[in-house]
Amino acid sequence: MNRVVIIGHGPAGHRLAERLRARDGSARITVLGAREAGPYNPALFTRAMTAGLPLEWMALPGHDEDVRLRPARVTSIDRENRLVRTADGAHHPYDGLVLATGGSGHVPDLAGLRRADGALDERVRSPRSPHDCLGLRAALGPDTAVTVLGGGLLGVESAHALAAAGHQVTLVHRGTRLMPRELDSAAAEIVAARLRANGVTVRLGEIPVELSSGKLSLRGTEPVRTDALLLCTGTRPNTELAAAAGLDVAAGGIVVDESLRTSDPRVYALGDCARHPAVRRGTLDTTWNQADALAGILAPAPDSGYHHVEVTRARGSGLEVTCLGPPELLPDGTPGIEHVTFNDRGRHRYARLALHGERLAAATLVGLEEACAELTRLHETGAPVPSNRLGLLLGLERRAETGGPPVTDKVLCHCNNVSESTLTAAFHAGAGDVPALAAATRATTGCGSCTDSVRRLCESLSAAALPENSHERAFPAEEEDAA
Ligand SMILES: Cc1cc2nc3c(=O)[nH]c(=O)nc-3n(C[C@H](O)[C@H](O)[C@H](O)COP(=O)(O)OP(=O)(O)OC[C@H]3O[C@@H](n4cnc5c(N)ncnc54)[C@H](O)[C@@H]3O)c2cc1C
């Protein structure tokens, strides 16, 4: 497949183009993206809401110049003649086509959300882009009462971040458990307790009825004071283009097989627009993983094939939730599974491990930041779990026990395995700020949670590089990330 056309330049299309270019220098890659700017790392958007992170810090690294990037909306796919048409009148022939059209925020059918012309009321925000999040930040005053609607990953992260930034925040969730797709009730209670300790009013099992002047009414109970309403009510896959081209589409997205192939063998789909048999929710980890695999499928390599690895993370200062593997393996009584549970409610720490023999089949971790990287590695590689499980959970376990190299250099970016020494070397080679370090090492371009650590390292290296007696700051004063 020499001519590969990718529709959509979000995280999925971006990563695929990058990985495909790295694997096959001869492939002619065209990326057609409806948005002029970006793409950006969505894992940093909640920080943009609260800390005004500069746009360039959220941007994913630019492509090699051989990747043809066209800011154009695709209007149709002609499968018979193997070409796609864009709104500017151009057409792009392909040997292989990839749909990476992502998803759109779901707007619930709730009175008061829309104006007479159908647009969202100005108090209602749907955080889909860094611009939405920066706009929200600009609109919020110190006394603004913000209601976050939805208690999934995005609702939990957003409520936590906004409260940490000093806003009055209420989280309203229909279910009785936060992040119900990922967490068992013990873990969900600890996450709720963590949010409450951070100042969020958590209202579970509440049905919203209407947004009216200054309040959100709830069925049969007290309304919530609401100056701004943040919709975190889920994502709907963008499937219109695929459906119009006659590809199989179901409620969860464009139907793909184990190898991310659609009902047309020349057309693939990945990320939030695709419905893969093993994926229950779209996350960045799933998206990266699919893009890496699809690059191997399109530019065949010995390891080609997609092996689904399920990882979900919710993060913010003092909030650390990681879910690995299928949650169905976590309840007691699952055949063939041994469970390990650690519940430290007072300190908002919880772990539940599902072990299949010596392998980590699934896990939920709350507030155990030090353990996340090692447990993610054990889950992804299938390496044996060390016998000292408590040490592992508390981050005391060394890789040496599992046959890996001993930990001597702190890894700051766990997504791309970038250590402090690699970043320091890149800094001394000329990468003097966070975007340059991201371009040189890929640090911060995964889940983004290391951005503050990378910034701090960069600041301390810059300070150390200043001549003695200099009190000049090497950086313009950045606002502290309160998230
Ligand atoms: C605010 C927010 C925060 C999030 N935080 C996290 C997080 O912390 N952790 C996590 O795991 N996940 C998070 N997610 C989910 C994560 O963003 C998605 O799983 C991921 O972005 C999916 O990437 P994608 O490229 O498939 O889709 P998208 O990011 O939706 O990108 C699709 C792109 O395709 C373009 N497009 C669509 N139709 C066309 C067309 N016809 N022609 C051309 N271009 C087109 C769109 O303009 C868009 O740029 C978050 C999502 C949001 C909205």
Coordinates of C-alpha atoms and ligand atoms in Angstrom, one line a residue:
M1 CA 0.0 0.0 0.0
N2 CA 2.2 2.8 -1.3
R3 CA -0.4 5.7 -1.1
V4 CA -1.9 5.9 2.3
V5 CA -4.5 8.5 3.0
I6 CA -5.5 9.2 6.6
I7 CA -8.7 11.1 7.3
G8 CA -8.5 13.0 10.6
H9 CA -5.5 14.6 12.3
G10 CA -6.3 14.0 15.9
P11 CA -4.1 11.9 18.2
A12 CA -4.9 8.7 16.1
G13 CA -4.1 10.1 12.7
H14 CA -1.1 12.0 14.0
R15 CA 0.5 8.9 15.6
L16 CA -0.3 6.7 12.7
A17 CA 1.4 9.0 10.2
E18 CA 4.4 9.3 12.5
R19 CA 4.8 5.5 13.0
L20 CA 4.1 4.7 9.4
R21 CA 6.8 7.2 8.2
A22 CA 9.3 5.6 10.7
R23 CA 8.6 2.1 9.4
D24 CA 8.3 2.7 5.7
G25 CA 10.3 5.6 4.2
S26 CA 8.8 5.0 0.8
A27 CA 5.1 5.2 1.8
R28 CA 3.3 8.3 0.4
I29 CA 1.3 9.5 3.4
T30 CA -1.4 12.1 3.1
V31 CA -3.2 13.3 6.2
L32 CA -6.4 15.3 5.7
G33 CA -7.5 17.1 8.9
A34 CA -10.6 19.3 9.2
R35 CA -8.9 21.5 11.9
E36 CA -6.4 24.1 10.8
A37 CA -4.3 23.9 14.0
G38 CA -3.1 21.1 16.2
P39 CA -3.3 18.3 16.9
Y40 CA -3.0 18.6 20.6
N41 CA -2.6 16.1 23.5
P42 CA -6.1 15.8 25.1
A43 CA -4.6 14.5 28.3
L44 CA -3.4 18.1 29.0
F45 CA -6.8 19.7 28.3
T46 CA -8.0 19.7 31.9
R47 CA -4.8 21.5 32.9
A48 CA -5.5 24.1 30.2
M49 CA -8.9 24.7 32.0
T50 CA -7.2 25.5 35.2
A51 CA -3.6 26.5 34.6
G52 CA -3.7 28.2 31.2
L53 CA -1.1 25.8 29.8
P54 CA 0.3 27.5 26.6
L55 CA -1.0 25.9 23.4
E56 CA 2.4 25.0 22.1
W57 CA 2.9 22.8 25.2
M58 CA -0.2 20.8 24.3
A59 CA 0.8 20.5 20.6
L60 CA 1.9 17.1 19.4
P61 CA 5.3 17.2 17.7
G62 CA 5.3 18.2 14.0
H63 CA 5.7 15.7 11.2
D64 CA 8.6 14.9 9.0
E65 CA 8.2 17.0 5.8
D66 CA 7.6 13.9 3.7
V67 CA 4.1 13.5 5.4
R68 CA 1.7 15.6 3.3
L69 CA -0.6 17.4 5.7
R70 CA -3.7 19.1 4.2
P71 CA -6.1 21.1 6.3
A72 CA -9.3 20.0 4.5
R73 CA -12.5 18.4 5.5
V74 CA -13.2 15.2 3.6
T75 CA -16.7 15.2 2.2
S76 CA -16.9 11.8 0.5
I77 CA -15.1 8.5 -0.1
D78 CA -15.4 6.9 -3.5
R79 CA -14.4 3.3 -2.8
E80 CA -14.9 2.2 -6.4
N81 CA -12.3 4.6 -7.7
R82 CA -10.3 4.6 -4.5
L83 CA -10.2 8.3 -3.8
V84 CA -11.5 10.8 -1.3
R85 CA -12.9 14.2 -2.0
T86 CA -12.4 17.3 0.2
A87 CA -14.5 20.4 0.7
D88 CA -11.9 22.5 -1.3
G89 CA -12.7 20.5 -4.4
A90 CA -9.5 18.4 -4.4
H91 CA -9.4 14.6 -4.6
H92 CA -6.8 12.2 -3.2
P93 CA -6.3 8.7 -4.6
Y94 CA -5.3 5.9 -2.2
D95 CA -4.1 2.4 -2.1
G96 CA -5.0 2.2 1.6
L97 CA -7.4 4.5 3.4
V98 CA -7.6 5.0 7.2
L99 CA -10.5 6.7 9.0
A100 CA -9.4 8.5 12.1
T101 CA -12.3 10.9 12.4
G102 CA -12.7 10.6 16.2
G103 CA -15.8 11.5 18.1
S104 CA -17.9 14.5 19.1
G105 CA -19.1 15.5 22.6
H106 CA -22.6 14.2 23.4
V107 CA -25.1 16.9 24.3
P108 CA -27.8 15.3 26.5
D109 CA -31.5 16.1 25.8
L110 CA -31.9 18.5 28.8
A111 CA -34.1 21.6 28.9
G112 CA -32.2 24.9 28.9
L113 CA -29.0 23.7 27.3
R114 CA -29.6 25.2 23.9
R115 CA -30.7 28.7 22.7
A116 CA -33.6 29.2 20.3
D117 CA -31.2 29.0 17.3
G118 CA -30.0 25.6 18.4
A119 CA -26.5 26.7 19.6
L120 CA -25.4 25.8 23.1
D121 CA -26.3 28.4 25.7
E122 CA -23.3 30.5 26.7
R123 CA -23.2 29.0 30.2
V124 CA -22.8 25.5 28.7
R125 CA -19.4 24.3 27.8
S126 CA -18.3 21.1 26.0
P127 CA -14.6 20.7 26.5
R128 CA -13.4 19.2 23.2
S129 CA -10.4 21.2 22.3
P130 CA -7.7 23.2 24.1
H131 CA -9.5 26.4 22.8
D132 CA -12.7 25.3 24.6
C133 CA -10.7 24.7 27.8
L134 CA -8.8 28.0 27.6
G135 CA -12.1 29.7 26.9
L136 CA -13.6 28.1 30.0
R137 CA -10.7 29.3 32.1
A138 CA -11.1 32.9 30.8
A139 CA -14.8 32.8 31.6
L140 CA -14.6 31.5 35.1
G141 CA -14.4 34.1 37.9
P142 CA -13.4 33.3 41.5
D143 CA -17.1 33.0 42.6
T144 CA -18.4 31.2 39.6
A145 CA -20.3 28.0 40.6
V146 CA -19.3 25.3 38.1
T147 CA -21.4 22.1 37.7
V148 CA -19.7 19.2 36.0
L149 CA -22.3 16.9 34.4
G150 CA -21.1 13.3 34.2
G151 CA -18.9 11.2 36.5
G152 CA -16.8 9.3 33.9
L153 CA -13.1 9.8 33.4
L154 CA -13.4 13.3 31.9
G155 CA -15.9 14.5 34.6
V156 CA -13.8 13.2 37.4
E157 CA -10.6 14.8 36.1
S158 CA -12.3 18.1 35.2
A159 CA -14.1 18.4 38.6
H160 CA -10.8 17.7 40.4
A161 CA -8.8 20.2 38.4
L162 CA -11.4 23.0 38.7
A163 CA -11.7 22.5 42.4
A164 CA -7.9 22.5 42.8
A165 CA -7.9 25.8 40.9
G166 CA -10.2 27.2 43.6
H167 CA -13.6 27.1 41.9
Q168 CA -16.8 26.1 43.6
V169 CA -17.5 22.8 41.9
T170 CA -20.4 20.3 42.0
L171 CA -20.2 17.0 40.1
V172 CA -23.6 15.6 39.2
H173 CA -23.7 12.0 38.1
R174 CA -26.7 9.8 37.3
G175 CA -25.1 6.6 38.5
T176 CA -24.3 5.7 42.1
R177 CA -20.6 5.0 41.3
L178 CA -18.0 7.3 39.6
M179 CA -16.2 5.9 36.5
P180 CA -18.6 3.0 36.5
R181 CA -17.0 1.4 33.4
E182 CA -13.6 1.1 35.1
L183 CA -14.0 1.1 38.9
D184 CA -15.5 -1.3 41.5
S185 CA -17.4 0.3 44.3
A186 CA -14.5 0.4 46.8
A187 CA -12.3 2.2 44.3
A188 CA -15.1 4.5 43.2
E189 CA -15.8 5.4 46.9
I190 CA -12.1 6.3 47.4
V191 CA -12.1 8.5 44.2
A192 CA -15.3 10.2 45.5
A193 CA -13.7 10.8 48.9
R194 CA -10.6 12.2 47.1
L195 CA -12.7 14.7 45.2
R196 CA -14.6 15.7 48.3
A197 CA -11.4 16.2 50.2
N198 CA -10.4 18.5 47.4
G199 CA -13.6 20.6 47.8
V200 CA -15.8 19.0 45.1
T201 CA -19.5 18.5 46.1
V202 CA -20.2 15.0 44.7
R203 CA -23.9 14.3 44.0
L204 CA -24.4 10.7 42.9
G205 CA -27.7 9.1 41.6
E206 CA -29.1 12.5 40.6
I207 CA -31.1 13.1 37.4
P208 CA -30.7 16.5 35.9
V209 CA -34.0 18.1 34.7
E210 CA -33.4 21.7 33.5
L211 CA -30.8 24.4 33.4
S212 CA -32.4 27.7 34.2
S213 CA -31.2 31.0 35.5
G214 CA -28.3 30.3 37.9
K215 CA -29.3 26.7 38.7
L216 CA -29.5 23.2 37.5
S217 CA -32.7 21.5 38.7
L218 CA -32.5 17.9 39.7
R219 CA -35.4 15.4 39.9
G220 CA -37.0 15.3 43.3
T221 CA -34.2 17.1 45.2
E222 CA -32.5 20.4 45.8
P223 CA -31.2 22.2 42.7
V224 CA -27.5 23.0 42.3
R225 CA -26.3 26.6 42.0
T226 CA -24.8 26.7 38.4
D227 CA -23.2 29.6 36.7
A228 CA -21.4 27.4 34.2
L229 CA -22.2 23.8 33.2
L230 CA -19.5 21.6 31.9
L231 CA -20.7 18.7 29.7
C232 CA -18.7 15.5 30.3
T233 CA -21.5 13.3 29.1
G234 CA -19.6 11.1 26.7
T235 CA -18.4 10.9 23.1
R236 CA -20.2 9.8 20.0
P237 CA -18.1 8.4 17.2
N238 CA -18.0 10.4 13.9
T239 CA -19.2 7.8 11.5
E240 CA -21.2 9.8 8.9
L241 CA -18.5 9.7 6.3
A242 CA -18.0 5.9 6.6
A243 CA -21.8 5.2 6.6
A244 CA -22.3 7.4 3.5
A245 CA -19.5 5.3 1.8
G246 CA -21.4 2.1 2.6
L247 CA -19.0 0.8 5.3
D248 CA -20.5 -1.2 8.2
V249 CA -21.3 1.1 11.0
A250 CA -22.8 0.2 14.4
A251 CA -23.9 2.3 17.5
G252 CA -20.3 2.2 18.9
G253 CA -18.5 3.2 15.7
I254 CA -17.2 2.0 12.4
V255 CA -17.0 -1.7 12.7
V256 CA -13.5 -3.1 12.4
D257 CA -12.1 -6.6 12.9
E258 CA -9.1 -7.7 15.1
S259 CA -6.7 -6.0 12.6
L260 CA -8.6 -2.7 12.5
R261 CA -9.9 -3.5 9.0
T262 CA -13.4 -2.3 8.1
S263 CA -15.9 -4.1 5.9
D264 CA -13.8 -2.9 2.9
P265 CA -10.3 -4.7 3.0
R266 CA -8.6 -1.5 1.8
V267 CA -10.1 0.7 4.4
Y268 CA -9.1 0.8 8.1
A269 CA -10.4 2.7 11.1
L270 CA -8.9 3.4 14.5
G271 CA -9.3 5.6 17.6
D272 CA -12.6 7.0 18.8
C273 CA -14.4 6.5 15.5
A274 CA -13.8 2.8 15.4
R275 CA -15.6 -0.1 17.1
H276 CA -13.1 -2.8 17.8
P277 CA -14.3 -6.0 19.3
A278 CA -12.0 -5.8 22.4
V279 CA -12.3 -2.0 23.1
R280 CA -15.0 -0.9 25.6
R281 CA -14.0 2.8 25.7
G282 CA -11.7 5.1 23.7
T283 CA -8.7 6.3 25.6
L284 CA -5.4 7.7 24.5
D285 CA -3.5 4.6 25.4
T286 CA -5.9 2.6 23.2
T287 CA -5.4 5.1 20.4
W288 CA -1.6 5.1 20.6
N289 CA -1.6 1.3 20.8
Q290 CA -3.9 1.0 17.7
A291 CA -1.8 3.5 15.7
D292 CA 1.4 1.6 16.5
A293 CA -0.2 -1.7 15.5
L294 CA -1.8 -0.3 12.3
A295 CA 1.6 1.1 11.1
G296 CA 2.9 -2.5 11.4
I297 CA -0.1 -3.8 9.5
L298 CA 0.2 -1.2 6.6
A299 CA 3.9 -1.5 6.4
P300 CA 4.2 -5.2 7.3
A301 CA 6.8 -6.1 9.9
P302 CA 7.4 -9.4 11.6
D303 CA 5.4 -8.4 14.7
S304 CA 2.4 -7.0 12.7
G305 CA -1.0 -7.5 14.3
Y306 CA -3.0 -5.7 16.9
H307 CA -3.0 -6.9 20.5
H308 CA -5.4 -4.9 22.6
V309 CA -3.9 -3.6 25.8
E310 CA -6.5 -1.9 28.0
V311 CA -5.3 1.0 30.0
T312 CA -7.3 4.0 31.4
R313 CA -5.8 6.8 33.4
A314 CA -7.4 9.7 35.2
R315 CA -4.9 12.2 36.6
G316 CA -4.4 15.5 38.3
S317 CA -2.4 16.8 41.2
G318 CA -3.3 14.4 44.1
L319 CA -5.6 12.3 41.8
E320 CA -4.1 9.2 40.3
V321 CA -6.3 6.4 38.9
T322 CA -5.0 3.7 36.6
C323 CA -7.1 0.8 35.4
L324 CA -5.4 -2.1 33.5
G325 CA -7.0 -5.0 31.7
P326 CA -10.6 -6.1 31.6
P327 CA -12.5 -5.1 34.8
E328 CA -14.6 -8.3 34.6
L329 CA -11.6 -10.1 36.1
L330 CA -11.6 -8.0 39.3
P331 CA -14.7 -9.4 41.3
D332 CA -14.2 -12.1 43.8
G333 CA -14.9 -15.6 42.6
T334 CA -13.6 -15.1 39.0
P335 CA -12.4 -18.6 38.0
G336 CA -8.6 -19.1 37.7
I337 CA -7.9 -15.6 39.2
E338 CA -6.2 -14.8 42.5
H339 CA -7.0 -11.4 43.9
V340 CA -4.8 -9.0 46.0
T341 CA -6.6 -6.0 47.6
F342 CA -5.0 -3.1 49.4
N343 CA -7.4 -0.6 50.9
D344 CA -6.1 2.5 52.7
R345 CA -9.2 4.6 52.8
G346 CA -7.8 7.2 55.1
R347 CA -5.1 8.1 52.7
H348 CA -7.2 7.6 49.5
R349 CA -5.1 4.7 48.3
Y350 CA -6.6 1.5 46.9
A351 CA -5.4 -1.4 44.8
R352 CA -7.0 -4.5 43.4
L353 CA -4.9 -6.9 41.4
A354 CA -6.2 -9.9 39.4
L355 CA -3.4 -12.4 39.0
H356 CA -3.5 -15.3 36.5
G357 CA -0.7 -17.5 37.8
E358 CA 2.2 -15.1 38.1
R359 CA 0.8 -12.7 35.4
L360 CA -1.0 -9.5 36.1
A361 CA -4.3 -9.9 34.2
A362 CA -6.1 -6.8 35.4
A363 CA -5.7 -4.1 38.1
T364 CA -7.2 -1.0 39.6
L365 CA -4.9 1.5 41.3
V366 CA -6.0 4.7 43.1
G367 CA -3.5 7.1 44.7
L368 CA -0.5 4.7 44.1
E369 CA 1.5 6.8 41.7
E370 CA 4.8 5.1 42.4
A371 CA 3.4 1.7 41.5
C372 CA 1.6 2.6 38.2
A373 CA 4.6 2.5 35.9
E374 CA 5.8 -0.9 37.0
L375 CA 2.4 -2.5 37.1
T376 CA 1.6 -1.2 33.6
R377 CA 4.9 -2.7 32.4
L378 CA 4.1 -6.0 34.1
H379 CA 0.6 -6.0 32.6
E380 CA 1.8 -5.1 29.1
T381 CA 4.8 -7.4 28.9
G382 CA 3.3 -10.4 30.9
A383 CA 6.4 -10.5 33.0
P384 CA 6.0 -12.4 36.4
V385 CA 4.7 -10.3 39.3
P386 CA 7.3 -10.2 42.1
S387 CA 6.5 -12.0 45.3
N388 CA 6.7 -8.9 47.5
R389 CA 3.3 -7.5 46.3
L390 CA 3.0 -4.9 49.0
G391 CA 6.4 -3.6 48.1
L392 CA 5.3 -3.5 44.5
L393 CA 2.2 -1.5 45.4
L394 CA 4.1 1.0 47.4
G395 CA 6.7 1.4 44.7
L396 CA 9.5 -0.2 46.6
E397 CA 10.0 -3.1 44.4
R398 CA 13.0 -3.0 42.0
R399 CA 12.8 -4.3 38.5
A400 CA 15.8 -6.5 39.2
E401 CA 13.4 -9.1 40.8
T402 CA 11.5 -9.4 37.6
G403 CA 14.5 -9.8 35.5
G404 CA 14.5 -6.2 34.2
P405 CA 17.3 -3.6 34.6
P406 CA 17.5 -2.1 38.1
V407 CA 15.9 1.3 38.4
T408 CA 18.8 3.8 38.7
D409 CA 17.5 6.7 36.6
K410 CA 14.1 8.2 37.4
V411 CA 11.7 7.7 34.5
L412 CA 9.7 11.0 34.1
C413 CA 7.6 10.1 31.0
H414 CA 6.3 6.6 31.6
C415 CA 4.3 6.6 28.3
N416 CA 7.5 6.9 26.2
N417 CA 9.9 5.7 28.8
V418 CA 12.0 8.8 28.9
S419 CA 14.3 9.2 31.9
E420 CA 15.7 12.2 33.7
S421 CA 19.2 11.5 32.2
T422 CA 17.8 11.4 28.6
L423 CA 16.1 14.7 29.2
T424 CA 19.2 16.2 30.7
A425 CA 21.3 15.1 27.8
A426 CA 18.7 16.5 25.3
F427 CA 18.7 19.8 27.2
H428 CA 22.5 20.1 27.0
A429 CA 22.2 19.2 23.3
G430 CA 20.1 22.4 22.8
A431 CA 16.5 21.5 23.7
G432 CA 16.0 24.3 26.1
D433 CA 12.3 24.4 26.7
V434 CA 9.4 21.9 27.1
P435 CA 8.3 21.9 23.4
A436 CA 11.9 21.3 22.3
L437 CA 12.4 18.5 24.9
A438 CA 9.1 17.0 23.7
A439 CA 10.3 17.1 20.1
A440 CA 13.7 15.6 21.0
T441 CA 12.6 12.9 23.4
R442 CA 8.8 12.5 23.0
A443 CA 8.5 13.1 26.8
T444 CA 5.1 14.7 27.6
T445 CA 3.5 13.5 24.3
G446 CA 1.8 10.5 25.8
C447 CA -0.7 11.0 28.7
G448 CA 1.0 14.3 29.4
S449 CA 1.0 13.9 33.2
C450 CA 4.8 14.4 33.3
T451 CA 4.7 17.9 31.8
D452 CA 5.1 19.6 35.2
S453 CA 8.1 17.4 36.1
V454 CA 9.7 18.0 32.7
R455 CA 9.1 21.8 33.2
R456 CA 10.6 21.7 36.6
L457 CA 13.6 19.8 35.4
C458 CA 14.1 22.2 32.6
E459 CA 13.8 25.2 34.9
S460 CA 16.4 23.7 37.3
L461 CA 18.8 22.9 34.4
S462 CA 18.3 26.4 33.0
A463 CA 19.0 27.9 36.5
A464 CA 22.1 25.8 36.9
A465 CA 23.3 27.0 33.5
L466 CA 23.0 30.7 34.4
P467 CA 26.3 32.5 35.2
E468 CA 26.9 32.9 38.9
N469 CA 25.4 36.1 40.5
S470 CA 22.8 36.1 37.8
H471 CA 19.3 36.5 39.2
E472 CA 17.6 36.6 35.8
R473 CA 15.0 33.9 35.3
A474 CA 15.7 31.6 32.3
F475 CA 11.9 31.3 31.7
P476 CA 9.1 33.8 31.5
A477 CA 7.2 33.4 34.7
E478 CA 4.8 30.5 34.2
E479 CA 1.7 30.2 36.2
E480 CA 1.9 27.3 38.6
D481 CA -0.2 24.4 37.5
A482 CA -2.8 24.3 40.2
A483 CA -4.5 21.2 38.7
Ligands
LIG1 C1 -11.3 17.2 26.9 C2 -10.8 15.8 26.7 C3 -9.9 15.2 27.6 C4 -9.5 13.9 27.4 N1 -8.6 13.4 28.3 C5 -8.2 12.2 28.2 C6 -7.2 11.6 29.1 O1 -6.8 12.3 30.0 N2 -6.8 10.3 28.9 C7 -7.3 9.6 27.9 O2 -6.9 8.4 27.8 N3 -8.2 10.1 27.0 C8 -8.6 11.3 27.1 N4 -9.5 11.8 26.2 C9 -10.0 10.9 25.2 C10 -9.0 11.1 24.0 O3 -9.0 12.4 23.6 C11 -9.5 10.3 22.8 O4 -9.5 8.9 23.1 C12 -8.5 10.5 21.6 O5 -8.4 11.9 21.3 C13 -9.0 9.8 20.3 O6 -8.2 10.3 19.2 P1 -8.8 10.3 17.8 O7 -7.7 10.9 16.9 O8 -9.4 9.0 17.5 O9 -10.1 11.4 17.8 P2 -10.2 13.0 17.8 O10 -9.3 13.5 18.9 O11 -11.6 13.2 18.0 O12 -9.6 13.5 16.4 C14 -10.3 13.3 15.2 C15 -9.9 14.3 14.2 O13 -10.5 14.0 13.0 C16 -11.0 15.2 12.4 N5 -12.1 14.9 11.4 C17 -13.3 14.4 11.7 N6 -14.0 14.3 10.5 C18 -13.2 14.7 9.5 C19 -13.4 14.8 8.1 N7 -14.5 14.5 7.5 N8 -12.3 15.3 7.4 C20 -11.2 15.6 8.0 N9 -11.0 15.6 9.3 C21 -12.0 15.1 10.1 C22 -11.5 16.1 13.5 O14 -11.5 17.4 13.2 C23 -10.4 15.7 14.6 O15 -9.3 16.6 14.5 C24 -10.0 13.1 26.4 C25 -10.9 13.7 25.5 C26 -11.3 15.0 25.7 C27 -12.4 15.6 24.7

